[in-house]
mmCIF file of N, CA and C in Angstrom:
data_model
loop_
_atom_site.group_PDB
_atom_site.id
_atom_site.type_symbol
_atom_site.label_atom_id
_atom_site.label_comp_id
_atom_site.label_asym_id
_atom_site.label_seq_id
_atom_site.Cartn_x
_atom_site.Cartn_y
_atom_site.Cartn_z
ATOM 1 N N UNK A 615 14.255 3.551 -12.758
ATOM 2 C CA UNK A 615 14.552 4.818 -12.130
ATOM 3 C C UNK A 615 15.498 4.580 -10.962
ATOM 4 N N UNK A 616 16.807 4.724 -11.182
ATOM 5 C CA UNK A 616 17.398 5.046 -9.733
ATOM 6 C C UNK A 616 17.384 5.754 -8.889
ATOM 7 N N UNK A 617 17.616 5.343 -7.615
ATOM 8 C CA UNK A 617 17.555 6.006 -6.571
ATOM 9 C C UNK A 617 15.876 6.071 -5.917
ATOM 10 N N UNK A 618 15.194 5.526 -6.523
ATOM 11 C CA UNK A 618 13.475 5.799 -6.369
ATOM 12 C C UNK A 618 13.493 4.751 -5.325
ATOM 13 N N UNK A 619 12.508 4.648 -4.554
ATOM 14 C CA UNK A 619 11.829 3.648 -3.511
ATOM 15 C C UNK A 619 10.711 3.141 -3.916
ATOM 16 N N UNK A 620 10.104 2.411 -3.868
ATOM 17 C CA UNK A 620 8.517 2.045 -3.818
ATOM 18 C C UNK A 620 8.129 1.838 -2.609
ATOM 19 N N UNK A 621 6.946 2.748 -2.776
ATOM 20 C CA UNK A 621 6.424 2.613 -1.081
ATOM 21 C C UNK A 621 4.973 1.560 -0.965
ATOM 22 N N UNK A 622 4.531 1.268 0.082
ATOM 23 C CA UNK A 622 3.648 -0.024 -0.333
ATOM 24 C C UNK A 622 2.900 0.510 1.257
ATOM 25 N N UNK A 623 1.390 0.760 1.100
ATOM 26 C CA UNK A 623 1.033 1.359 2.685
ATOM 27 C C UNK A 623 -0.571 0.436 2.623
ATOM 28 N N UNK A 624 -0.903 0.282 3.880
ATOM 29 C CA UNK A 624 -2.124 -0.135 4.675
ATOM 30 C C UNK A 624 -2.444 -0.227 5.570
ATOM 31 N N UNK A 625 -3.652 -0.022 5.736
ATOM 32 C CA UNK A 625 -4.147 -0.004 6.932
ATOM 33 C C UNK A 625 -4.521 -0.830 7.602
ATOM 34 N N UNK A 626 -4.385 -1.458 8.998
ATOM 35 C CA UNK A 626 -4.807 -2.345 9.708
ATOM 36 C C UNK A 626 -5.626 -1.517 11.373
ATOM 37 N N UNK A 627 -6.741 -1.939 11.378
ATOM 38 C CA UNK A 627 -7.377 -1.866 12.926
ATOM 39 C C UNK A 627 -7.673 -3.175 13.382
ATOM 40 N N UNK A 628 -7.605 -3.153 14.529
ATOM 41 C CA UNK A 628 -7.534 -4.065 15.941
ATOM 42 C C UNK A 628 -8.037 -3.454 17.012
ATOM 43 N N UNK A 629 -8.497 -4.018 18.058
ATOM 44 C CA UNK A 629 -9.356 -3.750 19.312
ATOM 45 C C UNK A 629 -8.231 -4.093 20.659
ATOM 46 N N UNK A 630 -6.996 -4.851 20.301
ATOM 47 C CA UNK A 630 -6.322 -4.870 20.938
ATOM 48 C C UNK A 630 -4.779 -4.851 20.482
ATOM 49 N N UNK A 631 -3.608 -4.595 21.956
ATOM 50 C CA UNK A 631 -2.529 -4.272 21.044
ATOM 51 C C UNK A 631 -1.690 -5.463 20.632
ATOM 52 N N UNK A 632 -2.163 -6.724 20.995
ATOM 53 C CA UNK A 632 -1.618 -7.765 21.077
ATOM 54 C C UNK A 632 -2.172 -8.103 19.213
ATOM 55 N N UNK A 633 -3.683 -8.070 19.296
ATOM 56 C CA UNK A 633 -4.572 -8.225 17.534
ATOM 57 C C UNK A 633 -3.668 -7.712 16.708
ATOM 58 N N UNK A 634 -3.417 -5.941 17.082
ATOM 59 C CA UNK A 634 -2.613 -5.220 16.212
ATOM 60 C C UNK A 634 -1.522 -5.959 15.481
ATOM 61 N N UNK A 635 -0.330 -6.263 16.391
ATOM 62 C CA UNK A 635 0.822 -7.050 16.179
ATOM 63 C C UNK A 635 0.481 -8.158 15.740
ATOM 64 N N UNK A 636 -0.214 -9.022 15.770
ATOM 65 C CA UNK A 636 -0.834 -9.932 14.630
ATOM 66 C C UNK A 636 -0.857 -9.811 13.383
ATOM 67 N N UNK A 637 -1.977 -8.878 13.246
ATOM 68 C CA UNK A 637 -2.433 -8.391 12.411
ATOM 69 C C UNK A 637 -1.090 -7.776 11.269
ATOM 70 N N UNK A 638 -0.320 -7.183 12.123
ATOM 71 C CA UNK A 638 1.001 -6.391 11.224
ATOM 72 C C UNK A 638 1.712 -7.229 10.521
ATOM 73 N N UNK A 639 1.772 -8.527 11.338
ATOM 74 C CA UNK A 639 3.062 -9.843 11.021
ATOM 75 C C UNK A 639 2.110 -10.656 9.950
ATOM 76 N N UNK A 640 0.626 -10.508 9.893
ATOM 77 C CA UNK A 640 0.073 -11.496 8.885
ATOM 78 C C UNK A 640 0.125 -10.512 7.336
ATOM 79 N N UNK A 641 0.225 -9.341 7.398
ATOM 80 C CA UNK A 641 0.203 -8.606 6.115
ATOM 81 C C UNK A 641 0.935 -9.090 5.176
ATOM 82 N N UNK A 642 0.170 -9.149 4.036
ATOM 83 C CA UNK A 642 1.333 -9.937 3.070
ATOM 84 C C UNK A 642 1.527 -9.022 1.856
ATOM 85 N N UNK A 643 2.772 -8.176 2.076
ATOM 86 C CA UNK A 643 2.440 -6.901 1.047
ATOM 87 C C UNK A 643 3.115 -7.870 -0.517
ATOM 88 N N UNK A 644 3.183 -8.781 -0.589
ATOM 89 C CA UNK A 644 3.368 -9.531 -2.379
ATOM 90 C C UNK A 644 2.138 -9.302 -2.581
ATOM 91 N N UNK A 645 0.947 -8.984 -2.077
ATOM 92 C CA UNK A 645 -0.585 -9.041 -2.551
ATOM 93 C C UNK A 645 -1.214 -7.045 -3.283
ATOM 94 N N UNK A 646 -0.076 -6.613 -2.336
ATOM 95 C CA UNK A 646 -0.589 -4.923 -2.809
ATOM 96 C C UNK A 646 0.976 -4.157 -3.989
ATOM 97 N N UNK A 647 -0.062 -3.743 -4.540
ATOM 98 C CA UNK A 647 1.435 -2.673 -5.166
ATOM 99 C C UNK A 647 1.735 -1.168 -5.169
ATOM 100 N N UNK A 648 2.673 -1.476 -5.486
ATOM 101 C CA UNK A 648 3.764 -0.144 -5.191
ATOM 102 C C UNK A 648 2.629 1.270 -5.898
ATOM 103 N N UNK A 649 3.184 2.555 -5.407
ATOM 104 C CA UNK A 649 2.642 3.510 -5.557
ATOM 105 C C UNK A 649 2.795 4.003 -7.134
ATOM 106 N N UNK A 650 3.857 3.028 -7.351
ATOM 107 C CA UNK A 650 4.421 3.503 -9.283
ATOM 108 C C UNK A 650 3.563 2.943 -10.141
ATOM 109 N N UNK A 651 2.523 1.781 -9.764
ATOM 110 C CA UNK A 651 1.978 1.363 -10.952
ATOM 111 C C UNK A 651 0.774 1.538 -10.716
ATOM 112 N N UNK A 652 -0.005 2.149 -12.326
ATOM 113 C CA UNK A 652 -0.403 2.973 -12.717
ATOM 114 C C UNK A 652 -2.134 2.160 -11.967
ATOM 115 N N UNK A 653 -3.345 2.938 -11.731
ATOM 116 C CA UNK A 653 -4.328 2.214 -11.753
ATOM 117 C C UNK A 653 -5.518 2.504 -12.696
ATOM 118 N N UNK A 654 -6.130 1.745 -13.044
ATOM 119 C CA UNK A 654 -6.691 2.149 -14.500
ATOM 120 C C UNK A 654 -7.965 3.342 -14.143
ATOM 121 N N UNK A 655 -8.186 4.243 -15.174
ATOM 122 C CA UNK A 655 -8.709 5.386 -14.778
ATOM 123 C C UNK A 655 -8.183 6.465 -13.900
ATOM 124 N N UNK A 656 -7.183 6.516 -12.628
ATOM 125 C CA UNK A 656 -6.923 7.426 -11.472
ATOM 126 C C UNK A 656 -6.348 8.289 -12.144
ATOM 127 N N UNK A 657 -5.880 8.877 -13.534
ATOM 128 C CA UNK A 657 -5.159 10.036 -13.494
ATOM 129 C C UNK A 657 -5.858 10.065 -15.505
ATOM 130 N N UNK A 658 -5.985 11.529 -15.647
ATOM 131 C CA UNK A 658 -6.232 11.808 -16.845
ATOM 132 C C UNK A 658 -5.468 13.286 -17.128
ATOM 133 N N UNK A 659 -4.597 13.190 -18.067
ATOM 134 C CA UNK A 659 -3.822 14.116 -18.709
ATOM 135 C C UNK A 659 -4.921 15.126 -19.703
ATOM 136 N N UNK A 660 -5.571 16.323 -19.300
ATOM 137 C CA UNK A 660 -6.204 17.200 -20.076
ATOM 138 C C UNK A 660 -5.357 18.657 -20.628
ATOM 139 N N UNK A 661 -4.098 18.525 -20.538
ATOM 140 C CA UNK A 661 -2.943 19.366 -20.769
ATOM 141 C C UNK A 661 -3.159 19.167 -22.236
ATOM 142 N N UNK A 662 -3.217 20.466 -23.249
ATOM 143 C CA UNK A 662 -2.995 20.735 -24.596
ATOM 144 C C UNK A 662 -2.028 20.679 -25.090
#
């Protein structure tokens, strides 16, 4: 699909703002995927 993005989101909490920024720089998004691929069960087509 051109022109499409994949977006890739998570959440991180921390108790401090220094943890936070840690925390942001250790995320390793090669481990999560994109919003395009599919997850088994989340969507069921009941359209006739």
């Amino acid at each position: 699909m051109e022109g499409k993005v994949d977006q890739k989101r998570t959440t991180v909490h921390a108790d401090s703002m220094e943890e936070l920024l840690e925390k942001i720089r250790e995320v390793d998004w090669n481990t999560f995927q994109t919003g395009n691929e599919p997850e088994v069960g989340r969507k069921f087509d009941f359209s006739i």
